Amino acid sequence: MRSFAKFSAATVAAALALTTLTACGDSGASGGGDGKVKIMVGGLDKVIYLPAMLTQRLGYFTAEGLKVQLLTEPAGVQATTSLVAGDVQGVVGFYDHTLDLQVKGKQVESVVQLAQAPGEVEVVSNKAADEVKSPKDFKGKKLGVTGLGSSTDFLTKYLAVDSGVKTSEFTPVAVGAGQTFISALKQGSIHGGMTTDPTVAQIVDQKIGKVLIDMRTPEGSKQALGGLYPSSSLYMNTDWVNGHKETVQKLANAFVKTLTWMSTHSAEDIAAKMPSDYAQGGAKLYAESIKSTLPMFTKDGVMPADGPATVERVLKAFNPNLKNATVDLEKTYTTEFAKKAG
């Protein structure tokens, strides 16, 4: 994922430096031939991206003969920077950025669609709850997003515009997720914002904010966005996919196995498989956050038929780069690998 503005040389250099510091093994975007694949995740500890780490913990990557290295960035916008820079072969992030990238000349496609709803929640601090009761009240407010140009930024802008508030009439503030988001809410540097579990569960549990708009379920997505909004996905450069179909199929096999496993196990079972430090609010609260978010996930990794059109409509509502552009939706995703895996 990346912002609307072009990446500066400094931004790409920063991404390169960070990947160099946090990664090891093979380098560059060639990869894949020996089963080694680097995947950047827009927040490994976020429940919306849970299938990435869960697939590794269940041993499904290894079972497919893959050596997958999972890397993490605090926001999806930085994850896509790494993909564009050629440091990783794939990203677990939001599908909507494949459209944004296409109009900027980058051909990227979702190869496994992990989710059919955003899994995002617009929260409002208790201090601002009386004055922010709907997106109509965003005017003049500071609203937290994981990063400028991230999907939380995209969706916040859409909710505002759809309610008659111009994007210039409120201020998006990049506050990340987890403790940085919570701190910003506590300190009053944001009036509310868009985030995911387990951050949402911690905010409600600590009684510092409440849910304003819930898009963790297909029903919530339809109510807020007018349809299913495919979000979390494994997306990759189309050229790389076409040149490494055997590796991509193995990745799809592993992820679809995980989605199937998730659909037949409880939130407690899933939580027990995850790293213990992901449950910063406690094991019980972490399991509850997973339970709240589980409805967003697909069971087969296949793109919902009407999903891409919803995403295009949402993005064109506020994004000047996309508004008058022609997007070839069929090139933003493929069902080839997920259907074979199923």
Short mmCIF file of C-alpha atoms in Angstrom, two decimals:
data_model
loop_
_atom_site.label_atom_id
_atom_site.label_comp_id
_atom_site.label_asym_id
_atom_site.label_seq_id
_atom_site.Cartn_x
_atom_site.Cartn_y
_atom_site.Cartn_z
CA MET A 1 0.00 0.00 0.00
CA ARG A 2 1.23 3.45 -0.70
CA SER A 3 0.11 7.03 -0.56
CA PHE A 4 -1.45 9.05 -3.35
CA ALA A 5 1.75 11.03 -3.80
CA LYS A 6 4.67 9.55 -5.68
CA PHE A 7 7.28 7.91 -3.54
CA SER A 8 10.29 10.08 -2.97
CA ALA A 9 13.75 8.61 -3.26
CA ALA A 10 14.05 9.02 0.51
CA THR A 11 10.92 6.96 1.13
CA VAL A 12 12.14 4.09 -1.03
CA ALA A 13 15.59 4.33 0.53
CA ALA A 14 14.05 4.13 4.00
CA ALA A 15 12.11 1.03 3.04
CA LEU A 16 15.26 -0.52 1.60
CA ALA A 17 17.19 0.26 4.77
CA LEU A 18 14.50 -1.17 7.04
CA THR A 19 14.23 -4.37 5.04
CA THR A 20 18.00 -4.75 5.12
CA LEU A 21 17.97 -4.45 8.89
CA THR A 22 15.02 -6.77 9.50
CA ALA A 23 15.48 -9.38 6.81
CA CYS A 24 17.96 -12.09 6.05
CA GLY A 25 18.35 -14.79 3.42
CA ASP A 26 17.93 -14.20 -0.32
CA SER A 27 17.51 -10.64 -1.53
CA GLY A 28 15.71 -8.94 -4.36
CA ALA A 29 12.42 -9.71 -6.03
CA SER A 30 13.72 -12.65 -8.07
CA GLY A 31 13.28 -15.23 -5.24
CA GLY A 32 10.81 -18.08 -5.34
CA GLY A 33 12.75 -20.55 -7.45
CA ASP A 34 14.15 -22.32 -4.39
CA GLY A 35 10.98 -21.93 -2.36
CA LYS A 36 12.25 -18.83 -0.56
CA VAL A 37 9.67 -16.07 -0.43
CA LYS A 38 9.61 -12.82 1.50
CA ILE A 39 6.21 -11.46 2.43
CA MET A 40 5.74 -8.06 4.01
CA VAL A 41 2.70 -7.73 6.27
CA GLY A 42 1.07 -4.42 7.15
CA GLY A 43 1.15 -5.32 10.85
CA LEU A 44 1.71 -8.96 11.73
CA ASP A 45 -0.08 -8.65 15.07
CA LYS A 46 -3.28 -7.22 13.54
CA VAL A 47 -6.16 -9.68 13.53
CA ILE A 48 -7.09 -8.62 9.97
CA TYR A 49 -3.75 -10.09 8.81
CA LEU A 50 -3.82 -13.05 11.18
CA PRO A 51 -3.75 -15.73 8.41
CA ALA A 52 -0.14 -14.85 7.57
CA MET A 53 1.37 -15.78 10.93
CA LEU A 54 -1.20 -18.54 11.51
CA THR A 55 -0.18 -20.24 8.26
CA GLN A 56 3.40 -20.24 9.45
CA ARG A 57 2.48 -21.48 12.94
CA LEU A 58 0.38 -24.30 11.50
CA GLY A 59 3.33 -25.43 9.39
CA TYR A 60 1.49 -25.11 6.10
CA PHE A 61 4.23 -23.14 4.34
CA THR A 62 6.78 -25.80 5.24
CA ALA A 63 4.41 -28.57 4.19
CA GLU A 64 4.33 -27.01 0.71
CA GLY A 65 8.12 -26.96 0.57
CA LEU A 66 8.29 -23.20 1.03
CA LYS A 67 10.68 -21.13 3.11
CA VAL A 68 8.55 -18.08 3.83
CA GLN A 69 9.98 -15.13 5.71
CA LEU A 70 7.32 -12.89 7.20
CA LEU A 71 8.33 -9.28 7.71
CA THR A 72 6.24 -6.55 9.27
CA GLU A 73 5.58 -2.85 8.86
CA PRO A 74 3.30 -0.75 11.11
CA ALA A 75 1.11 0.30 8.17
CA GLY A 76 0.23 -1.24 4.84
CA VAL A 77 1.45 1.79 2.94
CA GLN A 78 5.04 0.93 3.92
CA ALA A 79 4.47 -2.72 3.02
CA THR A 80 3.66 -1.78 -0.55
CA THR A 81 6.72 0.45 -0.66
CA SER A 82 8.79 -2.67 -0.08
CA LEU A 83 7.01 -4.50 -2.90
CA VAL A 84 7.46 -1.62 -5.33
CA ALA A 85 11.11 -1.29 -4.32
CA GLY A 86 11.63 -4.98 -5.10
CA ASP A 87 12.60 -6.07 -1.60
CA VAL A 88 9.83 -8.62 -1.13
CA GLN A 89 7.86 -10.92 -3.41
CA GLY A 90 4.48 -10.42 -1.78
CA VAL A 91 2.43 -8.32 0.60
CA VAL A 92 -0.34 -9.32 2.94
CA GLY A 93 -2.36 -6.14 2.84
CA PHE A 94 -5.51 -4.55 1.48
CA TYR A 95 -6.67 -5.37 -2.05
CA ASP A 96 -7.72 -1.75 -2.72
CA HIS A 97 -4.11 -0.74 -3.33
CA THR A 98 -3.92 -2.89 -6.45
CA LEU A 99 -6.32 -0.40 -8.07
CA ASP A 100 -4.42 2.64 -6.83
CA LEU A 101 -1.15 1.16 -8.08
CA GLN A 102 -2.58 0.26 -11.49
CA VAL A 103 -3.42 3.87 -12.34
CA LYS A 104 0.16 4.72 -11.34
CA GLY A 105 1.54 2.21 -13.82
CA LYS A 106 2.24 -0.67 -11.41
CA GLN A 107 0.59 -4.00 -12.22
CA VAL A 108 -0.12 -5.81 -8.96
CA GLU A 109 -2.75 -8.47 -8.31
CA SER A 110 -4.39 -10.27 -5.40
CA VAL A 111 -3.64 -13.98 -5.69
CA VAL A 112 -5.40 -15.09 -2.49
CA GLN A 113 -8.31 -13.04 -1.16
CA LEU A 114 -8.23 -13.53 2.60
CA ALA A 115 -11.15 -11.28 3.51
CA GLN A 116 -14.45 -10.00 2.12
CA ALA A 117 -14.96 -7.12 4.57
CA PRO A 118 -12.53 -4.44 5.81
CA GLY A 119 -12.32 -5.63 9.41
CA GLU A 120 -11.92 -1.96 10.27
CA VAL A 121 -13.68 -0.02 13.00
CA GLU A 122 -14.14 3.74 13.32
CA VAL A 123 -13.84 4.53 17.00
CA VAL A 124 -14.42 7.79 18.82
CA SER A 125 -12.87 8.82 22.11
CA ASN A 126 -15.21 9.14 25.07
CA LYS A 127 -14.21 12.81 25.30
CA ALA A 128 -15.45 13.50 21.76
CA ALA A 129 -18.39 11.07 21.75
CA ASP A 130 -20.99 13.81 22.24
CA GLU A 131 -19.79 15.76 19.19
CA VAL A 132 -18.89 12.88 16.85
CA LYS A 133 -21.91 10.65 16.38
CA SER A 134 -21.53 9.88 12.66
CA PRO A 135 -19.19 10.65 9.74
CA LYS A 136 -21.21 13.84 9.22
CA ASP A 137 -19.43 15.13 12.32
CA PHE A 138 -15.89 14.54 10.97
CA LYS A 139 -15.64 18.19 9.91
CA GLY A 140 -12.90 19.97 11.87
CA LYS A 141 -11.77 16.79 13.61
CA LYS A 142 -8.43 15.00 13.82
CA LEU A 143 -8.89 11.34 12.90
CA GLY A 144 -6.30 8.64 13.39
CA VAL A 145 -5.21 6.35 10.55
CA THR A 146 -2.38 3.83 10.45
CA GLY A 147 -0.56 5.83 7.79
CA LEU A 148 -1.30 8.46 5.17
CA GLY A 149 -2.26 6.57 2.02
CA SER A 150 -3.13 3.44 3.96
CA SER A 151 -6.47 1.67 3.63
CA THR A 152 -7.63 3.21 6.91
CA ASP A 153 -6.95 6.57 5.27
CA PHE A 154 -8.86 5.49 2.14
CA LEU A 155 -11.89 4.30 4.07
CA THR A 156 -11.97 7.31 6.39
CA LYS A 157 -12.03 9.61 3.38
CA TYR A 158 -14.86 7.63 1.81
CA LEU A 159 -17.00 7.70 4.95
CA ALA A 160 -16.50 11.45 5.14
CA VAL A 161 -17.25 12.19 1.48
CA ASP A 162 -20.24 9.84 1.49
CA SER A 163 -21.64 11.89 4.38
CA GLY A 164 -21.06 15.25 2.72
CA VAL A 165 -17.76 16.15 4.39
CA LYS A 166 -14.89 17.16 2.11
CA THR A 167 -11.52 15.52 2.63
CA SER A 168 -10.07 19.00 3.19
CA GLU A 169 -12.43 19.60 6.10
CA PHE A 170 -10.85 17.13 8.53
CA THR A 171 -7.30 16.10 9.38
CA PRO A 172 -6.06 12.51 9.05
CA VAL A 173 -3.27 11.80 11.54
CA ALA A 174 -0.86 8.89 11.08
CA VAL A 175 -0.77 7.18 14.47
CA GLY A 176 -0.16 3.55 13.55
CA ALA A 177 -2.02 0.90 15.51
CA GLY A 178 -1.87 -0.74 18.89
CA GLN A 179 -0.32 1.28 21.68
CA THR A 180 0.51 4.32 19.52
CA PHE A 181 -3.13 4.60 18.44
CA ILE A 182 -4.36 4.11 21.99
CA SER A 183 -1.94 6.72 23.34
CA ALA A 184 -3.06 9.26 20.74
CA LEU A 185 -6.68 8.67 21.74
CA LYS A 186 -5.88 9.00 25.45
CA GLN A 187 -3.86 12.17 24.97
CA GLY A 188 -6.54 13.80 22.85
CA SER A 189 -4.28 14.27 19.83
CA ILE A 190 -7.03 12.57 17.81
CA HIS A 191 -10.80 12.70 18.35
CA GLY A 192 -11.24 9.21 16.96
CA GLY A 193 -9.93 7.09 14.15
CA MET A 194 -9.97 3.88 12.19
CA THR A 195 -8.24 0.80 13.53
CA THR A 196 -8.60 -2.95 13.87
CA ASP A 197 -8.54 -5.65 16.49
CA PRO A 198 -6.92 -6.26 18.89
CA THR A 199 -6.63 -2.45 19.25
CA VAL A 200 -10.43 -2.03 19.15
CA ALA A 201 -10.95 -4.56 21.93
CA GLN A 202 -8.37 -2.82 24.13
CA ILE A 203 -9.95 0.62 23.56
CA VAL A 204 -13.38 -0.62 24.56
CA ASP A 205 -12.02 -2.65 27.49
CA GLN A 206 -10.09 0.35 28.83
CA LYS A 207 -13.22 2.51 28.41
CA ILE A 208 -11.37 5.25 26.54
CA GLY A 209 -13.50 5.08 23.41
CA LYS A 210 -16.42 3.40 21.71
CA VAL A 211 -17.31 1.91 18.36
CA LEU A 212 -18.84 4.36 15.89
CA ILE A 213 -18.85 2.28 12.68
CA ASP A 214 -18.17 -1.47 12.64
CA MET A 215 -16.95 -3.06 9.39
CA ARG A 216 -15.74 -6.35 10.82
CA THR A 217 -18.55 -8.34 9.24
CA PRO A 218 -19.98 -8.64 5.70
CA GLU A 219 -23.17 -7.02 7.02
CA GLY A 220 -21.22 -4.10 8.47
CA SER A 221 -19.36 -3.68 5.20
CA LYS A 222 -22.59 -3.57 3.20
CA GLN A 223 -24.12 -1.04 5.57
CA ALA A 224 -21.13 1.32 5.57
CA LEU A 225 -19.81 0.83 2.04
CA GLY A 226 -22.76 -0.47 0.05
CA GLY A 227 -21.37 -3.92 -0.59
CA LEU A 228 -18.70 -6.48 0.24
CA TYR A 229 -15.30 -4.82 0.38
CA PRO A 230 -12.51 -7.36 -0.22
CA SER A 231 -9.63 -6.27 1.95
CA SER A 232 -6.83 -8.44 3.38
CA SER A 233 -5.14 -10.38 0.62
CA LEU A 234 -1.86 -11.77 -0.59
CA TYR A 235 -0.93 -9.52 -3.49
CA MET A 236 2.11 -9.67 -5.73
CA ASN A 237 3.58 -8.11 -8.84
CA THR A 238 1.83 -9.66 -11.85
CA ASP A 239 5.10 -10.25 -13.71
CA TRP A 240 6.49 -12.16 -10.73
CA VAL A 241 3.32 -14.24 -10.46
CA ASN A 242 3.46 -15.17 -14.13
CA GLY A 243 7.10 -16.17 -13.81
CA HIS A 244 6.69 -18.23 -10.62
CA LYS A 245 3.33 -19.95 -10.92
CA GLU A 246 4.43 -23.11 -9.11
CA THR A 247 5.57 -21.11 -6.06
CA VAL A 248 2.43 -18.95 -6.11
CA GLN A 249 0.26 -22.09 -6.23
CA LYS A 250 2.05 -23.45 -3.18
CA LEU A 251 1.46 -20.17 -1.35
CA ALA A 252 -2.22 -20.33 -2.28
CA ASN A 253 -2.43 -23.93 -1.11
CA ALA A 254 -1.00 -22.96 2.27
CA PHE A 255 -3.21 -19.91 2.78
CA VAL A 256 -6.41 -21.67 1.71
CA LYS A 257 -5.63 -24.53 4.12
CA THR A 258 -5.38 -21.91 6.86
CA LEU A 259 -8.68 -20.26 5.91
CA THR A 260 -10.36 -23.66 5.97
CA TRP A 261 -8.79 -24.43 9.35
CA MET A 262 -9.99 -21.08 10.72
CA SER A 263 -13.55 -21.78 9.58
CA THR A 264 -13.66 -24.99 11.61
CA HIS A 265 -11.96 -23.82 14.82
CA SER A 266 -12.92 -21.45 17.62
CA ALA A 267 -11.41 -18.07 18.31
CA GLU A 268 -9.79 -19.58 21.40
CA ASP A 269 -8.18 -22.32 19.28
CA ILE A 270 -6.84 -19.72 16.87
CA ALA A 271 -5.54 -17.47 19.65
CA ALA A 272 -3.70 -20.42 21.18
CA LYS A 273 -1.72 -20.88 17.96
CA MET A 274 -0.55 -17.27 17.78
CA PRO A 275 2.55 -15.75 19.46
CA SER A 276 1.78 -14.96 23.09
CA ASP A 277 2.97 -11.35 22.79
CA TYR A 278 0.13 -10.62 20.33
CA ALA A 279 -2.29 -10.79 23.26
CA GLN A 280 -1.20 -7.56 24.91
CA GLY A 281 -4.62 -7.04 26.46
CA GLY A 282 -4.64 -10.56 27.89
CA ALA A 283 -5.48 -13.97 26.39
CA LYS A 284 -9.23 -13.68 26.95
CA LEU A 285 -9.51 -10.24 25.37
CA TYR A 286 -7.35 -11.35 22.43
CA ALA A 287 -9.61 -14.33 21.78
CA GLU A 288 -12.63 -12.03 21.91
CA SER A 289 -11.03 -9.70 19.38
CA ILE A 290 -10.45 -12.63 17.03
CA LYS A 291 -14.05 -13.74 17.45
CA SER A 292 -15.30 -10.25 16.55
CA THR A 293 -13.19 -10.18 13.39
CA LEU A 294 -13.56 -13.77 12.13
CA PRO A 295 -16.65 -13.06 9.97
CA MET A 296 -14.54 -10.92 7.63
CA PHE A 297 -12.48 -13.85 6.34
CA THR A 298 -13.26 -15.93 3.27
CA LYS A 299 -13.22 -19.71 3.56
CA ASP A 300 -11.69 -20.41 0.16
CA GLY A 301 -9.43 -17.47 -0.75
CA VAL A 302 -11.54 -16.63 -3.80
CA MET A 303 -12.40 -13.02 -4.65
CA PRO A 304 -16.11 -12.23 -4.04
CA ALA A 305 -17.76 -11.66 -7.43
CA ASP A 306 -19.03 -8.14 -6.78
CA GLY A 307 -16.23 -7.07 -4.44
CA PRO A 308 -13.85 -5.35 -6.89
CA ALA A 309 -16.64 -3.11 -8.21
CA THR A 310 -17.44 -1.95 -4.66
CA VAL A 311 -13.79 -1.13 -4.04
CA GLU A 312 -13.58 0.84 -7.30
CA ARG A 313 -16.71 2.81 -6.45
CA VAL A 314 -15.44 3.62 -2.96
CA LEU A 315 -12.01 4.75 -4.16
CA LYS A 316 -13.39 6.86 -7.00
CA ALA A 317 -15.60 8.73 -4.53
CA PHE A 318 -12.62 10.59 -3.06
CA ASN A 319 -9.41 9.70 -4.88
CA PRO A 320 -8.68 12.23 -7.66
CA ASN A 321 -6.14 9.85 -9.22
CA LEU A 322 -8.85 7.23 -9.72
CA LYS A 323 -11.95 9.36 -10.25
CA ASN A 324 -11.59 9.76 -14.01
CA ALA A 325 -9.23 6.86 -14.62
CA THR A 326 -10.13 3.62 -16.33
CA VAL A 327 -9.33 0.65 -14.11
CA ASP A 328 -9.14 -2.86 -15.55
CA LEU A 329 -10.49 -4.72 -12.53
CA GLU A 330 -9.79 -8.14 -14.03
CA LYS A 331 -6.08 -7.35 -13.85
CA THR A 332 -6.21 -6.48 -10.13
CA TYR A 333 -6.86 -10.04 -8.97
CA THR A 334 -6.82 -13.66 -10.07
CA THR A 335 -8.83 -16.65 -8.82
CA GLU A 336 -6.63 -19.15 -10.67
CA PHE A 337 -4.57 -20.24 -7.70
CA ALA A 338 -7.19 -20.14 -4.94
CA LYS A 339 -9.65 -22.22 -6.96
CA LYS A 340 -7.00 -24.86 -7.65
CA ALA A 341 -6.09 -24.87 -3.97
CA GLY A 342 -9.73 -25.40 -3.01
#
